[in-house]
Short mmCIF file of C-alpha atoms in Angstrom, two decimals:
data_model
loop_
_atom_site.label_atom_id
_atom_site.label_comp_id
_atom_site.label_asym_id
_atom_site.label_seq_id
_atom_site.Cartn_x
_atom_site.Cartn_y
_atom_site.Cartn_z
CA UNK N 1 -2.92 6.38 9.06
CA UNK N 2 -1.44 5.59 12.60
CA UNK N 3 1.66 4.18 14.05
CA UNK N 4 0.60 1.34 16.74
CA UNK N 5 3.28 -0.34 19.11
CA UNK N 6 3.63 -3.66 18.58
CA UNK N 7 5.86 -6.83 18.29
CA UNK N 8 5.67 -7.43 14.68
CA UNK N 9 4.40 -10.55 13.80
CA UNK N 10 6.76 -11.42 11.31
CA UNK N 11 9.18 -10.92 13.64
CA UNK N 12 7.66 -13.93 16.15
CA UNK N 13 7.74 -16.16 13.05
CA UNK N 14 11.45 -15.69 12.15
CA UNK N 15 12.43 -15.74 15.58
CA UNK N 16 11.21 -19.37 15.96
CA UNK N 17 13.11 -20.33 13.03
CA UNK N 18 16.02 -19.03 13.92
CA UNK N 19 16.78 -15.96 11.96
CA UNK N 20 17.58 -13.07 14.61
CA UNK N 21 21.44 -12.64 16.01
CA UNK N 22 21.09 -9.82 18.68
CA UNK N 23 24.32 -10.78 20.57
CA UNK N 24 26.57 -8.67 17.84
CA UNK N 25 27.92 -11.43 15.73
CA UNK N 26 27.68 -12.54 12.40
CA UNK N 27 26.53 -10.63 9.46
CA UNK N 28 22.90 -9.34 10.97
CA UNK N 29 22.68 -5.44 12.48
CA UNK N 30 19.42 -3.90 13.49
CA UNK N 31 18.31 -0.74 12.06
CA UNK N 32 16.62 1.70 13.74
CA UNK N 33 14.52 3.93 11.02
CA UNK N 34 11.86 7.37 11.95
CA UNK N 35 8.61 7.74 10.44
CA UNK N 36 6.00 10.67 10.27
CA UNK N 37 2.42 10.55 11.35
CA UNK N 38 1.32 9.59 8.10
CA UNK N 39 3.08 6.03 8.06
CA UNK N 40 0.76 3.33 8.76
CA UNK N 41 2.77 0.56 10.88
CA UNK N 42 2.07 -1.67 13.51
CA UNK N 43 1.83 -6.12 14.28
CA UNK N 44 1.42 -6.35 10.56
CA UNK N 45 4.63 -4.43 9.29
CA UNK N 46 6.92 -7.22 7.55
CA UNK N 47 9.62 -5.21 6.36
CA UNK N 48 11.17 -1.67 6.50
CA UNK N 49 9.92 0.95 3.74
CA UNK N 50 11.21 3.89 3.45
CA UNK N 51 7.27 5.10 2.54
CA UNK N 52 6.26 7.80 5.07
CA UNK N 53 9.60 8.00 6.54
CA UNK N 54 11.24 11.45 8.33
CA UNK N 55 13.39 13.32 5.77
CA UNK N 56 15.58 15.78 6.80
CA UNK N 57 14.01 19.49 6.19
CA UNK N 58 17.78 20.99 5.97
CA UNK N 59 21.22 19.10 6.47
CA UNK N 60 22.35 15.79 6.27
CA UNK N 61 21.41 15.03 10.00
CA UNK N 62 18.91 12.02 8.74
CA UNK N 63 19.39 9.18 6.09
CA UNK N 64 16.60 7.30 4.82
CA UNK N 65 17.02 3.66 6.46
CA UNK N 66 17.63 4.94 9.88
CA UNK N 67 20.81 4.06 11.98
CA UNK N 68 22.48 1.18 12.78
CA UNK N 69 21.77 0.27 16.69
CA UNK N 70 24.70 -0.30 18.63
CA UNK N 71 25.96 -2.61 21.99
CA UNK N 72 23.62 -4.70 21.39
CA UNK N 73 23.17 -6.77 25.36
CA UNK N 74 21.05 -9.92 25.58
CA UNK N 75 20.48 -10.75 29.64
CA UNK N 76 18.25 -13.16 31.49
CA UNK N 77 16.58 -11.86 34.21
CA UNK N 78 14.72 -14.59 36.41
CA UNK N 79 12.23 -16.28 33.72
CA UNK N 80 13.04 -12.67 31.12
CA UNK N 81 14.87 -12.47 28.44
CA UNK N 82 15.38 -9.52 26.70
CA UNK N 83 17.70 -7.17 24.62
CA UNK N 84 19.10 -3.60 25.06
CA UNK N 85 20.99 -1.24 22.35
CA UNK N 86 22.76 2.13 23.22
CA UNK N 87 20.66 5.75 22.80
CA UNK N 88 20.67 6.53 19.00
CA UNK N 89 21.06 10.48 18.07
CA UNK N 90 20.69 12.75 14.84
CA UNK N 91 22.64 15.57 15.05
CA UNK N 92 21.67 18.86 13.53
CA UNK N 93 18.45 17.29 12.79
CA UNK N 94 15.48 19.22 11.80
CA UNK N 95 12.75 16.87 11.14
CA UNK N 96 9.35 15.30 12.99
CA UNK N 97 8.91 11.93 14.18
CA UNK N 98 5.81 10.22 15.56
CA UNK N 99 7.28 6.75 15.51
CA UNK N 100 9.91 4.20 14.94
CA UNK N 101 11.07 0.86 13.21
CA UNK N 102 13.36 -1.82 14.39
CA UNK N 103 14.58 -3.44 11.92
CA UNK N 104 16.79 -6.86 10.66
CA UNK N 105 19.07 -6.65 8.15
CA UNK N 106 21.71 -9.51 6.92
CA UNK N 107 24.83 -9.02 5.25
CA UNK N 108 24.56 -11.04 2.40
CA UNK N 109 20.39 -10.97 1.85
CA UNK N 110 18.03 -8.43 0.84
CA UNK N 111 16.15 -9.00 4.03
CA UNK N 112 14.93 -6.18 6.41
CA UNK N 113 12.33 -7.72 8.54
CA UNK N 114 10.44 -5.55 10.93
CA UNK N 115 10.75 -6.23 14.67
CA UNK N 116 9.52 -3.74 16.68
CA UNK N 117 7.18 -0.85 15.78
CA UNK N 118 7.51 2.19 18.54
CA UNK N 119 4.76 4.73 18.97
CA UNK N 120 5.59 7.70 20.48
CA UNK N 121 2.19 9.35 20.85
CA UNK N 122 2.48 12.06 19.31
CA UNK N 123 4.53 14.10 17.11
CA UNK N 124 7.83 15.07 18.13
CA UNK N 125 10.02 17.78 16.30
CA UNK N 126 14.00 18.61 16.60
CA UNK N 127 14.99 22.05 14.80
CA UNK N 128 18.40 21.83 14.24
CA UNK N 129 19.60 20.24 17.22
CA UNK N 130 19.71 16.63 18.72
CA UNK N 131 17.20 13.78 18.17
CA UNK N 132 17.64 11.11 20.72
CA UNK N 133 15.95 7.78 20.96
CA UNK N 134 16.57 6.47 24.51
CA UNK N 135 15.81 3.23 25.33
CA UNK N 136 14.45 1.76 28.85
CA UNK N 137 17.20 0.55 30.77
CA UNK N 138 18.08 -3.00 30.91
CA UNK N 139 16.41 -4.93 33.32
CA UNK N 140 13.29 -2.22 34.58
CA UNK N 141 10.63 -4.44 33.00
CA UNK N 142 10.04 -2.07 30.12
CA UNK N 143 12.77 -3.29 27.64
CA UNK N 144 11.96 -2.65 23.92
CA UNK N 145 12.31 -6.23 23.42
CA UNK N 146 11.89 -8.81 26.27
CA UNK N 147 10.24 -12.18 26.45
CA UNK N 148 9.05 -13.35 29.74
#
């Protein structure tokens, strides 16, 4: 199994009908959710699944789903576009990661299409303490998300 960064496909699709909201309005919120070296994810990934996801070894610190990302900033650059979110932390968090999925989900639907799959290369552990995932900053020309 292996965790490959990508744009997920299903993502480009739903994009060019319409169906992402990253400015903070409406009923859509992105999810940010951990997964273990055993998850298989990459272009392909429609949809979050909690299979092969991080579960907390002691505590409450993770939830299956992920978090909810916050500030959400959508800026043109020149000819870029792209999107930001605020650093995401567990707390008291005693678990392994080896990669991430953004994710899309409406209020009202059951929908939680993949967007982004992050690789982190390589295993990374927190033993009771603090779990970060901090994102590029806005405007460096390695955004998370950017179309240029």
């Amino acid at each position: 199994m292996a965790i490959s960064q990508a744009v997920c496909s299903v993502f480009k699709r739903e994009l060019l009908k319409g169906n992402h909201d990253f400015d903070g309005t409406g009923s859509v919120a992105y999810y940010i959710a951990l997964y273990t070296s055993s998850a298989s994810l990459g272009a392909a990934t429609t949809a979050y699944s909690s299979s092969n996801e991080v579960t907390n070894s002691s505590g409450a610190a993770y939830s299956a789903g992920g978090k909810v990302l916050t500030s959400p900033t959508v800026t043109l650059s020149g000819t870029t576009a792209f999107v930001d979110f605020a650093d995401v932390s567990w707390t008291s968090a005693s678990f392994t990661a080896n990669g991430a999925l953004i994710y899309r989900q409406d209020g009202g639907a059951t929908t939680d299409d993949a967007v982004v799959v992050l690789a982190f290369g390589g295993d990374f552990t927190a033993s009771n303490g603090t779990f970060t995932i901090q994102f590029p900053a806005a405007g460096g020309g390695s955004e998370i998300i950017r179309l240029g």
